Short mmCIF file of C-alpha atoms in Angstrom, two decimals:
data_model
loop_
_atom_site.label_atom_id
_atom_site.label_comp_id
_atom_site.label_asym_id
_atom_site.label_seq_id
_atom_site.Cartn_x
_atom_site.Cartn_y
_atom_site.Cartn_z
CA MET A 1 0.09 37.41 4.26
CA ILE A 2 -3.62 36.61 3.92
CA TRP A 3 -5.50 39.77 3.08
CA ILE A 4 -9.18 39.11 3.74
CA LEU A 5 -10.92 42.23 2.45
CA VAL A 6 -14.29 43.87 2.10
CA VAL A 7 -16.13 46.58 0.39
CA SER A 8 -19.38 44.90 1.41
CA GLN A 9 -20.58 48.36 2.42
CA LEU A 10 -21.09 49.01 -1.29
CA LEU A 11 -23.97 46.55 -1.15
CA PHE A 12 -25.16 46.39 2.45
CA GLY A 13 -24.33 49.71 4.10
CA PHE A 14 -21.83 52.52 4.10
CA SER A 15 -19.06 53.37 6.57
CA SER A 16 -17.20 56.65 6.93
CA ASN A 17 -14.25 55.37 4.90
CA ALA A 18 -13.76 58.06 2.21
CA ASN A 19 -13.04 55.75 -0.72
CA ILE A 20 -16.07 53.56 -0.07
CA VAL A 21 -18.29 56.61 0.24
CA LYS A 22 -16.98 58.05 -3.04
CA LYS A 23 -17.67 54.87 -4.98
CA HIS A 24 -21.17 54.66 -3.54
CA CYS A 25 -21.97 58.27 -4.41
CA GLN A 26 -20.73 57.98 -7.96
CA LEU A 27 -23.33 55.26 -8.55
CA ILE A 28 -26.02 57.33 -6.84
CA GLU A 29 -25.40 60.40 -9.01
CA GLU A 30 -25.46 58.37 -12.22
CA TYR A 31 -28.78 56.86 -11.23
CA LYS A 32 -30.32 60.21 -10.26
CA GLU A 33 -29.51 61.65 -13.71
CA PHE A 34 -31.18 58.64 -15.32
CA GLN A 35 -34.15 58.88 -12.96
CA THR A 36 -34.77 62.52 -13.90
CA THR A 37 -34.98 61.57 -17.58
CA MET A 38 -37.34 58.68 -16.88
CA ASP A 39 -39.61 60.76 -14.62
CA THR A 40 -40.15 63.16 -17.52
CA TYR A 41 -40.91 60.23 -19.81
CA LEU A 42 -43.38 58.69 -17.33
CA ALA A 43 -45.19 61.98 -16.83
CA SER A 44 -46.34 61.92 -20.48
CA SER A 45 -47.52 58.31 -20.44
CA ASP A 46 -51.10 58.36 -19.01
CA ASP A 47 -52.93 55.16 -18.16
CA VAL A 48 -52.93 53.47 -21.58
CA CYS A 49 -50.94 50.28 -21.09
CA GLN A 50 -51.93 46.95 -22.58
CA GLY A 51 -50.17 43.64 -23.30
CA GLU A 52 -47.26 42.51 -25.41
CA SER A 53 -45.30 44.54 -27.95
CA VAL A 54 -44.48 43.78 -31.58
CA ASN A 55 -40.88 43.11 -32.63
CA TYR A 56 -39.39 44.93 -35.63
CA THR A 57 -36.39 43.46 -37.43
CA ASP A 58 -35.22 46.79 -38.90
CA CYS A 59 -36.44 50.32 -39.56
CA ALA A 60 -38.18 49.24 -42.78
CA SER A 61 -40.38 46.77 -40.87
CA ILE A 62 -41.51 49.62 -38.62
CA LEU A 63 -42.22 51.77 -41.66
CA LYS A 64 -44.34 49.04 -43.22
CA GLU A 65 -46.70 49.01 -40.27
CA TYR A 66 -46.85 52.70 -39.38
CA PRO A 67 -47.08 55.33 -42.12
CA ASN A 68 -46.09 58.99 -41.52
CA ALA A 69 -43.04 58.15 -39.44
CA LYS A 70 -40.57 60.75 -38.18
CA ASP A 71 -36.86 60.22 -37.70
CA GLY A 72 -35.87 58.92 -34.25
CA VAL A 73 -34.60 56.14 -31.99
CA TYR A 74 -36.47 52.82 -32.07
CA LYS A 75 -36.00 49.34 -30.61
CA ILE A 76 -34.86 46.76 -33.20
CA GLN A 77 -35.19 42.97 -32.72
CA PRO A 78 -33.41 41.00 -35.49
CA SER A 79 -34.86 37.61 -36.38
CA ASP A 80 -31.96 35.68 -34.74
CA GLU A 81 -33.64 36.11 -31.32
CA GLN A 82 -30.36 37.16 -29.70
CA GLY A 83 -31.82 40.26 -28.07
CA SER A 84 -32.96 43.72 -29.10
CA PHE A 85 -31.09 47.00 -29.33
CA LYS A 86 -31.85 50.65 -30.03
CA ALA A 87 -31.07 52.22 -33.40
CA TYR A 88 -31.66 55.53 -35.15
CA CYS A 89 -34.14 55.32 -38.05
CA ASP A 90 -34.15 57.83 -40.90
CA MET A 91 -37.81 57.71 -41.90
CA THR A 92 -37.90 60.65 -44.33
CA GLN A 93 -34.92 60.76 -46.70
CA ASP A 94 -34.89 58.95 -50.05
CA GLY A 95 -38.03 56.96 -49.31
CA GLY A 96 -37.30 56.40 -45.62
CA GLY A 97 -36.88 53.15 -43.74
CA TRP A 98 -33.11 53.56 -43.28
CA LEU A 99 -31.32 52.16 -40.23
CA VAL A 100 -28.38 54.49 -39.58
CA ILE A 101 -25.14 52.66 -38.77
CA GLN A 102 -22.74 55.64 -38.61
CA ARG A 103 -22.96 59.41 -38.27
CA ARG A 104 -20.30 62.16 -38.03
CA VAL A 105 -21.46 65.77 -37.58
CA ASP A 106 -19.34 67.80 -35.17
CA GLY A 107 -16.35 65.89 -33.78
CA GLN A 108 -17.84 65.52 -30.29
CA VAL A 109 -17.28 61.73 -30.25
CA ASP A 110 -13.83 60.13 -30.48
CA PHE A 111 -13.80 57.53 -33.28
CA TYR A 112 -10.23 56.35 -32.65
CA ARG A 113 -11.40 53.26 -30.77
CA THR A 114 -10.51 49.61 -30.28
CA TRP A 115 -11.79 46.72 -32.38
CA PHE A 116 -13.96 45.57 -29.49
CA GLU A 117 -15.55 49.02 -29.14
CA TYR A 118 -16.39 49.02 -32.85
CA MET A 119 -17.85 45.56 -32.46
CA ASP A 120 -20.08 46.70 -29.60
CA GLY A 121 -20.92 50.26 -30.71
CA PHE A 122 -20.37 53.69 -29.16
CA GLY A 123 -21.53 57.31 -29.18
CA ASP A 124 -24.95 58.99 -29.01
CA LEU A 125 -27.68 57.74 -31.36
CA THR A 126 -29.05 61.27 -31.66
CA GLY A 127 -25.59 62.68 -32.45
CA GLU A 128 -22.37 60.99 -33.53
CA PHE A 129 -22.08 57.21 -33.24
CA TRP A 130 -21.08 53.83 -34.63
CA LEU A 131 -23.92 51.32 -34.24
CA GLY A 132 -21.64 48.31 -33.72
CA ASN A 133 -20.36 45.67 -36.13
CA GLU A 134 -22.13 42.80 -34.35
CA LYS A 135 -25.48 44.61 -34.62
CA ILE A 136 -24.84 45.46 -38.28
CA HIS A 137 -24.02 41.80 -38.96
CA ARG A 138 -27.16 40.62 -37.18
CA VAL A 139 -29.35 42.92 -39.27
CA THR A 140 -27.70 42.37 -42.66
CA LYS A 141 -27.67 38.58 -42.42
CA GLN A 142 -31.50 38.58 -42.44
CA THR A 143 -31.91 39.41 -46.14
CA THR A 144 -30.22 41.47 -48.86
CA TYR A 145 -29.60 45.04 -47.72
CA GLU A 146 -28.67 48.21 -49.56
CA LEU A 147 -26.32 50.91 -48.25
CA ARG A 148 -26.49 54.68 -48.72
CA VAL A 149 -23.57 56.95 -47.76
CA ASP A 150 -24.40 60.68 -47.51
CA LEU A 151 -21.51 63.16 -47.46
CA THR A 152 -20.87 66.87 -46.96
CA PHE A 153 -17.40 68.03 -48.01
CA THR A 154 -15.19 70.84 -46.74
CA ASP A 155 -16.14 73.00 -49.75
CA GLY A 156 -19.81 72.84 -48.72
CA LYS A 157 -20.84 70.54 -51.55
CA THR A 158 -22.80 67.35 -50.88
CA GLY A 159 -22.77 63.92 -52.46
CA PHE A 160 -23.86 60.35 -52.00
CA ALA A 161 -22.91 56.77 -52.82
CA HIS A 162 -25.49 53.99 -53.06
CA TYR A 163 -24.70 50.26 -53.03
CA ASN A 164 -27.35 47.76 -54.00
CA ASN A 165 -25.77 44.97 -51.91
CA PHE A 166 -24.26 45.37 -48.43
CA ARG A 167 -23.49 42.82 -45.73
CA LEU A 168 -21.06 42.28 -42.85
CA GLY A 169 -19.76 38.82 -42.03
CA ASP A 170 -19.85 37.50 -38.47
CA MET A 171 -17.17 37.87 -35.83
CA SER A 172 -15.29 34.78 -36.99
CA THR A 173 -14.63 36.61 -40.30
CA PHE A 174 -13.66 39.76 -38.40
CA TYR A 175 -16.74 41.44 -39.90
CA THR A 176 -15.60 41.12 -43.49
CA LEU A 177 -17.28 43.63 -45.81
CA ALA A 178 -19.35 42.51 -48.80
CA VAL A 179 -20.45 45.48 -50.93
CA SER A 180 -21.35 45.91 -54.62
CA GLY A 181 -23.75 47.58 -57.08
CA PHE A 182 -22.57 51.21 -56.90
CA THR A 183 -24.48 54.26 -58.13
CA GLY A 184 -24.06 57.86 -56.99
CA ASN A 185 -22.30 61.15 -57.65
CA SER A 186 -19.26 60.89 -55.37
CA GLY A 187 -17.37 57.90 -56.74
CA ASP A 188 -17.17 54.26 -55.69
CA ASN A 189 -14.80 54.46 -52.75
CA LEU A 190 -15.80 51.21 -51.05
CA LYS A 191 -14.87 48.93 -53.95
CA TRP A 192 -11.25 48.89 -52.78
CA HIS A 193 -12.43 47.68 -49.35
CA ASN A 194 -14.73 44.89 -50.55
CA SER A 195 -13.88 41.47 -49.04
CA THR A 196 -11.53 42.98 -46.43
CA ARG A 197 -11.67 42.55 -42.67
CA PHE A 198 -12.39 45.32 -40.17
CA ASN A 199 -9.23 46.86 -38.69
CA ALA A 200 -8.73 48.95 -35.57
CA LYS A 201 -5.74 50.32 -33.71
CA ASN A 202 -5.43 47.25 -31.47
CA LEU A 203 -6.12 44.57 -34.10
CA ASP A 204 -4.14 44.73 -37.35
CA LEU A 205 -5.82 42.68 -40.09
CA ASP A 206 -4.74 44.67 -43.17
CA ARG A 207 -2.10 43.76 -45.76
CA LEU A 208 0.23 46.67 -45.05
CA THR A 209 3.67 45.21 -44.35
CA ASN A 210 5.32 48.18 -42.67
CA GLY A 211 2.66 49.58 -40.36
CA LYS A 212 -1.00 49.53 -39.33
CA CYS A 213 -3.58 51.24 -41.52
CA ALA A 214 -5.83 52.06 -38.55
CA VAL A 215 -2.96 53.75 -36.69
CA THR A 216 -1.57 55.52 -39.76
CA SER A 217 -5.01 56.85 -40.70
CA HIS A 218 -6.20 57.42 -37.13
CA GLY A 219 -9.39 55.46 -37.69
CA ALA A 220 -10.98 52.03 -37.97
CA TRP A 221 -12.21 50.63 -41.29
CA TRP A 222 -12.18 47.71 -43.70
CA SER A 223 -8.54 47.89 -44.71
CA ASP A 224 -6.50 46.36 -47.47
CA ASP A 225 -3.40 48.51 -48.07
CA CYS A 226 -4.70 51.00 -46.82
CA TYR A 227 -7.74 53.21 -47.62
CA SER A 228 -9.71 54.61 -50.52
CA SER A 229 -12.11 55.91 -47.88
CA ASN A 230 -11.77 56.53 -44.15
CA LEU A 231 -15.08 57.80 -42.75
CA ASN A 232 -14.06 56.98 -39.18
CA GLY A 233 -10.91 59.11 -39.36
CA LEU A 234 -9.99 62.22 -37.41
CA TYR A 235 -12.60 64.97 -37.49
CA ASN A 236 -11.69 68.36 -38.98
CA GLU A 237 -8.41 66.99 -40.35
CA THR A 238 -7.52 67.62 -44.01
CA THR A 239 -4.66 65.09 -44.25
CA GLY A 240 -4.86 61.36 -44.88
CA ARG A 241 -5.82 60.93 -41.21
CA GLY A 242 -9.09 62.79 -41.74
CA ILE A 243 -12.62 61.75 -42.73
CA TYR A 244 -12.13 61.26 -46.44
CA TRP A 245 -13.92 59.77 -49.39
CA ARG A 246 -11.07 59.45 -51.85
CA SER A 247 -7.95 61.41 -51.00
CA VAL A 248 -9.30 64.67 -52.47
CA LEU A 249 -12.71 64.64 -50.80
CA VAL A 250 -12.52 65.41 -47.07
CA CYS A 251 -15.85 65.28 -45.24
CA THR A 252 -17.36 67.39 -42.47
CA HIS A 253 -20.60 65.40 -42.24
CA THR A 254 -21.22 61.73 -43.00
CA SER A 255 -23.93 59.16 -42.47
CA MET A 256 -24.10 55.50 -43.45
CA LYS A 257 -27.50 53.82 -43.47
CA ILE A 258 -29.00 50.53 -44.57
CA ARG A 259 -32.40 49.07 -45.43
CA ALA A 260 -33.78 45.91 -46.96
CA GLN A 261 -33.20 45.99 -50.70
CA ASN A 262 -35.96 47.52 -52.89
CA MET A 263 -38.11 48.52 -49.92
CA ILE A 264 -39.28 52.12 -50.03
CA TRP A 265 -41.94 52.51 -47.35
CA ILE A 266 -42.92 55.88 -45.87
CA LEU A 267 -43.99 55.01 -42.26
CA VAL A 268 -44.25 56.27 -38.72
CA VAL A 269 -43.89 55.22 -35.17
CA SER A 270 -43.23 58.80 -34.15
CA GLN A 271 -45.75 58.32 -31.37
CA LEU A 272 -43.15 56.15 -29.63
CA LEU A 273 -41.04 59.26 -29.17
CA PHE A 274 -43.42 62.22 -29.13
CA GLY A 275 -46.74 60.96 -27.78
CA PHE A 276 -48.98 57.89 -27.71
CA SER A 277 -52.09 57.31 -29.82
CA SER A 278 -54.75 54.69 -29.22
CA ASN A 279 -53.09 52.33 -31.72
CA ALA A 280 -52.76 49.06 -29.80
CA ASN A 281 -49.29 48.09 -31.01
CA ILE A 282 -47.81 51.50 -30.20
CA VAL A 283 -49.37 51.41 -26.73
CA LYS A 284 -47.99 47.90 -26.08
CA LYS A 285 -44.43 48.84 -26.97
CA HIS A 286 -44.62 51.93 -24.79
CA CYS A 287 -45.96 50.00 -21.81
CA GLN A 288 -43.33 47.26 -22.03
CA LEU A 289 -40.68 49.92 -21.50
CA ILE A 290 -42.64 51.42 -18.60
CA GLU A 291 -42.96 48.10 -16.77
CA GLU A 292 -39.28 47.26 -17.17
CA TYR A 293 -38.33 50.63 -15.72
CA LYS A 294 -40.71 50.33 -12.77
CA GLU A 295 -39.15 47.01 -11.75
CA PHE A 296 -35.71 48.57 -11.91
CA GLN A 297 -36.91 51.66 -10.01
CA THR A 298 -38.20 49.50 -7.13
CA THR A 299 -34.76 47.92 -6.70
CA MET A 300 -33.01 51.30 -6.82
CA ASP A 301 -35.40 52.91 -4.34
CA THR A 302 -34.47 50.21 -1.81
CA TYR A 303 -30.78 50.85 -2.50
CA LEU A 304 -31.15 54.64 -2.09
CA ALA A 305 -33.10 54.25 1.15
CA SER A 306 -30.01 52.76 2.83
CA SER A 307 -27.59 55.41 1.60
CA ASP A 308 -27.84 58.34 4.04
CA ASP A 309 -26.19 61.67 3.33
CA VAL A 310 -22.52 60.63 3.09
CA CYS A 311 -21.45 61.52 -0.44
CA ASP A 312 -18.04 62.93 -1.41
CA ASP A 313 -16.19 63.10 -4.75
CA GLU A 314 -14.31 60.58 -6.89
CA SER A 315 -13.91 56.84 -6.41
CA ASP A 316 -10.87 54.55 -6.65
CA ASN A 317 -10.38 51.88 -9.29
CA TYR A 318 -9.55 48.25 -8.47
CA THR A 319 -8.02 46.03 -11.15
CA ASP A 320 -9.25 42.76 -9.60
CA CYS A 321 -10.63 41.36 -6.34
CA ALA A 322 -7.15 41.03 -4.87
CA SER A 323 -6.53 44.79 -5.23
CA ILE A 324 -9.69 45.45 -3.21
CA LEU A 325 -8.58 42.94 -0.57
CA LYS A 326 -5.22 44.60 -0.24
CA GLU A 327 -6.79 47.92 0.67
CA TYR A 328 -9.75 46.85 2.81
CA PRO A 329 -9.27 44.01 5.34
CA ASN A 330 -12.23 41.99 6.69
CA ALA A 331 -13.98 41.73 3.33
CA GLU A 332 -17.08 39.62 2.77
CA ASP A 333 -18.02 37.84 -0.43
CA GLY A 334 -20.05 39.93 -2.85
CA VAL A 335 -20.33 41.89 -6.08
CA TYR A 336 -17.77 44.67 -6.68
CA ARG A 337 -16.85 46.96 -9.54
CA ILE A 338 -13.60 46.03 -11.32
CA GLN A 339 -11.58 48.41 -13.55
CA PRO A 340 -8.73 46.63 -15.38
CA SER A 341 -5.65 48.68 -16.18
CA ASP A 342 -6.39 48.84 -19.93
CA GLU A 343 -8.80 51.76 -19.31
CA GLN A 344 -11.49 50.17 -21.50
CA GLY A 345 -14.22 50.52 -18.92
CA SER A 346 -15.29 48.87 -15.68
CA PHE A 347 -17.60 45.94 -14.99
CA LYS A 348 -19.12 44.15 -12.02
CA ALA A 349 -17.75 40.83 -10.78
CA TYR A 350 -18.30 38.48 -7.86
CA CYS A 351 -15.39 38.36 -5.39
CA ASP A 352 -14.78 35.38 -3.13
CA MET A 353 -13.10 37.12 -0.20
CA THR A 354 -13.15 34.31 2.36
CA GLN A 355 -12.29 30.93 0.80
CA HIS A 356 -8.74 29.64 0.35
CA GLY A 357 -7.08 32.90 1.36
CA GLY A 358 -9.57 35.19 -0.40
CA GLY A 359 -9.06 37.66 -3.22
CA TRP A 360 -10.62 35.41 -5.89
CA LEU A 361 -12.49 36.85 -8.87
CA VAL A 362 -15.12 34.27 -9.81
CA ILE A 363 -15.38 33.71 -13.57
CA GLN A 364 -17.91 30.84 -13.57
CA ARG A 365 -20.40 29.29 -11.18
CA ARG A 366 -22.89 26.39 -11.58
CA VAL A 367 -25.13 25.54 -8.61
CA ASP A 368 -28.72 24.68 -9.56
CA GLY A 369 -29.32 24.64 -13.31
CA GLN A 370 -31.40 27.83 -13.29
CA VAL A 371 -29.27 29.45 -16.04
CA ASP A 372 -28.98 28.00 -19.55
CA PHE A 373 -25.28 27.62 -20.44
CA TYR A 374 -25.90 26.43 -24.01
CA ARG A 375 -25.12 29.82 -25.51
CA THR A 376 -23.50 31.42 -28.54
CA TRP A 377 -19.83 32.39 -28.85
CA PHE A 378 -20.78 36.04 -28.62
CA GLU A 379 -22.76 35.51 -25.40
CA TYR A 380 -19.75 33.74 -23.86
CA MET A 381 -17.55 36.59 -25.01
CA ASP A 382 -19.85 39.14 -23.38
CA ASP A 383 -21.36 37.53 -20.22
CA PHE A 384 -24.64 36.06 -18.98
CA GLY A 385 -26.40 34.91 -15.82
CA ASP A 386 -26.68 36.30 -12.30
CA LEU A 387 -23.48 37.20 -10.43
CA THR A 388 -25.07 36.09 -7.16
CA GLY A 389 -26.16 32.75 -8.68
CA GLU A 390 -25.11 30.98 -11.86
CA PHE A 391 -23.11 32.91 -14.47
CA TRP A 392 -20.25 33.18 -16.93
CA LEU A 393 -18.27 36.38 -16.45
CA GLY A 394 -17.39 36.79 -20.13
CA ASN A 395 -14.28 35.82 -22.09
CA GLU A 396 -13.41 39.40 -23.00
CA LYS A 397 -13.50 40.46 -19.34
CA ILE A 398 -11.44 37.41 -18.33
CA HIS A 399 -8.89 38.32 -21.01
CA ARG A 400 -8.74 41.94 -19.84
CA VAL A 401 -8.05 40.84 -16.27
CA THR A 402 -5.56 38.06 -16.96
CA LYS A 403 -3.43 40.08 -19.39
CA GLN A 404 -2.48 42.43 -16.51
CA THR A 405 -0.09 40.02 -14.79
CA THR A 406 0.28 36.27 -14.14
CA TYR A 407 -2.92 34.81 -12.67
CA GLU A 408 -3.71 31.53 -10.94
CA LEU A 409 -6.91 29.53 -11.35
CA ARG A 410 -8.81 27.42 -8.82
CA VAL A 411 -11.65 25.10 -9.84
CA ASP A 412 -13.89 23.89 -6.99
CA LEU A 413 -16.16 20.91 -7.64
CA THR A 414 -18.93 18.91 -5.99
CA PHE A 415 -19.67 15.60 -7.71
CA THR A 416 -22.87 13.56 -8.01
CA ASP A 417 -21.68 11.21 -5.25
CA GLY A 418 -21.50 14.15 -2.81
CA LYS A 419 -17.71 14.23 -2.71
CA THR A 420 -15.80 17.46 -3.27
CA GLY A 421 -12.54 18.21 -5.00
CA PHE A 422 -10.45 20.97 -6.52
CA ALA A 423 -7.90 21.67 -9.23
CA TYR A 424 -5.38 24.48 -8.94
CA TYR A 425 -3.30 25.95 -11.80
CA ASN A 426 -0.37 28.24 -11.15
CA ASN A 427 -0.68 29.94 -14.54
CA PHE A 428 -3.91 30.94 -16.27
CA ARG A 429 -4.60 33.38 -19.08
CA LEU A 430 -7.06 33.92 -21.94
CA GLY A 431 -5.91 35.37 -25.24
CA ASN A 432 -7.73 38.26 -26.88
CA MET A 433 -10.59 38.04 -29.32
CA SER A 434 -8.29 37.76 -32.34
CA THR A 435 -7.07 34.42 -30.90
CA PHE A 436 -10.69 33.42 -30.17
CA HIS A 437 -9.86 33.58 -26.45
CA THR A 438 -7.26 30.82 -26.58
CA LEU A 439 -6.60 29.14 -23.21
CA ALA A 440 -3.13 29.13 -21.61
CA VAL A 441 -3.07 27.03 -18.44
CA SER A 442 -0.35 25.10 -16.60
CA GLY A 443 1.08 24.24 -13.17
CA PHE A 444 -1.54 21.80 -11.89
CA THR A 445 -1.95 20.64 -8.30
CA GLY A 446 -5.11 19.27 -6.67
CA ASN A 447 -7.07 16.15 -5.76
CA SER A 448 -9.42 15.81 -8.76
CA GLY A 449 -7.04 15.31 -11.66
CA ASP A 450 -5.71 17.65 -14.34
CA SER A 451 -8.65 17.86 -16.71
CA LEU A 452 -7.62 21.10 -18.41
CA ALA A 453 -4.25 19.97 -19.82
CA TYR A 454 -5.99 18.60 -22.93
CA GLN A 455 -7.68 21.98 -23.41
CA ASN A 456 -4.46 24.02 -23.16
CA SER A 457 -3.73 26.17 -26.24
CA ARG A 458 -7.20 25.56 -27.63
CA ARG A 459 -9.61 28.21 -28.89
CA PHE A 460 -13.05 28.73 -27.34
CA THR A 461 -15.81 26.90 -29.21
CA ALA A 462 -19.58 27.42 -28.92
CA ASN A 463 -22.66 26.13 -30.69
CA ASN A 464 -22.46 28.76 -33.45
CA LEU A 465 -18.68 28.86 -33.94
CA ASP A 466 -16.76 25.58 -34.39
CA LEU A 467 -13.07 26.08 -33.55
CA ASP A 468 -12.24 22.65 -32.13
CA LYS A 469 -10.03 19.96 -33.72
CA ASN A 470 -12.82 17.49 -34.36
CA GLU A 471 -12.97 17.15 -38.14
CA THR A 472 -16.56 15.96 -38.43
CA ASP A 473 -18.61 17.62 -35.67
CA ASN A 474 -18.86 20.70 -33.49
CA CYS A 475 -17.91 19.56 -29.98
CA ALA A 476 -20.07 22.28 -28.41
CA VAL A 477 -23.16 20.90 -30.16
CA MET A 478 -22.26 17.25 -29.46
CA TYR A 479 -21.74 17.90 -25.76
CA HIS A 480 -24.27 20.70 -25.25
CA GLY A 481 -21.77 23.23 -23.91
CA ALA A 482 -19.10 25.79 -24.77
CA TRP A 483 -15.46 25.26 -23.87
CA TRP A 484 -11.86 25.14 -25.03
CA TYR A 485 -12.53 21.86 -26.81
CA ASN A 486 -9.76 19.81 -28.35
CA ASP A 487 -11.24 16.64 -29.86
CA CYS A 488 -13.44 16.74 -27.83
CA HIS A 489 -13.21 17.10 -24.01
CA HIS A 490 -11.60 15.92 -20.79
CA SER A 491 -13.71 18.57 -19.06
CA ASN A 492 -17.01 20.24 -19.92
CA LEU A 493 -18.05 22.44 -17.00
CA ASN A 494 -20.44 24.48 -19.15
CA GLY A 495 -22.31 21.33 -20.19
CA LEU A 496 -25.89 20.34 -19.44
CA TYR A 497 -26.84 20.55 -15.76
CA ASN A 498 -27.99 17.35 -14.02
CA ASP A 499 -26.94 15.15 -16.94
CA THR A 500 -24.73 12.14 -16.18
CA THR A 501 -23.68 11.53 -19.79
CA TYR A 502 -20.80 13.23 -21.59
CA ARG A 503 -23.17 16.14 -22.33
CA GLY A 504 -23.12 16.94 -18.61
CA MET A 505 -20.75 18.96 -16.42
CA LYS A 506 -17.81 16.62 -16.75
CA TRP A 507 -14.42 16.85 -15.05
CA GLY A 508 -12.46 13.90 -16.30
CA SER A 509 -14.61 10.82 -15.72
CA LYS A 510 -16.72 12.44 -12.99
CA VAL A 511 -19.90 14.52 -13.28
CA ALA A 512 -20.21 17.70 -11.20
CA ILE A 513 -23.36 19.20 -9.71
CA HIS A 514 -21.62 22.31 -8.37
CA ALA A 515 -18.68 24.06 -10.00
CA SER A 516 -16.88 27.37 -9.63
CA MET A 517 -13.84 28.77 -11.42
CA LYS A 518 -11.98 31.70 -9.87
CA ILE A 519 -8.77 33.62 -10.51
CA ARG A 520 -6.37 35.92 -8.67
CA PRO A 521 -2.82 37.23 -9.21
CA GLN A 522 -0.25 34.48 -8.71
CA ASN A 523 0.98 34.09 -5.09
CA SER A 524 -1.19 36.98 -3.86
CA PHE A 525 -2.36 35.21 -0.74
CA LYS A 526 -1.60 32.15 1.34
CA GLU A 527 -4.42 29.66 1.59
CA ASP A 528 -6.01 28.84 4.93
#
């Protein structure tokens, strides 16, 4: 049975089918809520925009430039040039300049999360949140940082712990904690956790032999065997599963915050949140945000104009492109929303609904060299590019899809001589992040040779994380790519575009100019 499906209406128009309408309207309502917030923001802006904005590597760098700062949310751009993010800055307490990495106040946010969620960050920056281990690493690798932990206990008393040195390792160390130099009035309850890796309920990295610390303590923390502190534990719980700082000190309020060591600046960029002065740098930062929103608003206005009044209630979830195809025949190729069965959130993906039986979820595409594929391990874990052009879907998303059942992989290739070819694998899966997205692939057929067999069982290597078997060099750097390198490659489809050397998009001995990799559940459809 060849199910050739479509929810193209999600992109190009809307039929009366109830499920399609529901999915469309869910997106519309989310956007309208966002638009209301932005309209209020724009109304206070006036005509004051100028050129480029200044980048700030942490809250202290903002404080240096702008005295009189108030607490609030600011945009932070670490010096590694891997993108900016928003963070809450405490500009008033203990000298100010603190970047808040954790806050617990009322139990409104669930902190019993996965390792990946703690890596990324979650919650509300103006309420309860965890900033994200990757962001904390990116900030603390810049220079020496200090940490302050503020606590309110169940008896109403308050306390604090200060550490003169604080740093998180990168993802390859599982965000190992480095902390020392304690002073304070609440005891040194991080010393036990120094040099340990970050544990969560789905990734057990502690030394407990008969259980998981994160599960036992209903939290996520730097665990040894198990906790002397557990500030991400269960809120309003007085047992060992609660938010505790030592076993006798259970907390109702906590905050963890960092700043560059020995920097006590009292600063302000409060205008960024509460009004805009004539200061040129403040105006520039404000206007950058305005212009980005206006571009987005133009796209959304076009989308809304084609919607009509057809909205109902809830939408259905589809675990891959094949599950969409099963339900809706006559599908066209396009971008759809995918919700894997692990309930860890949805994402958009490009579905090939017409080629080779349809139902393919495209995980990689190279067509014209417009997107730079020489990226970091974290970028390959997350995703990059344009789903309608060149892109990498993201190793974590590929793992989440392929762990659901047995998947097959098809690689389509166009070579520099104009000839085309393909490679098909009956079994394809990526391991989780703790395996560094190890490749499992087998069952080859095709007309272009099996150029993934050498990569089987290998971890994913990128320019900033060398996990290949080459003892002297990083294969990703040598061959300008990122791949499941052995020592080094029989294929290199994320290599340099339009390069005929081994740094190029190699498949065996041939160089490709077009490539796509796509997956679907095994034996879902018969090929044309």
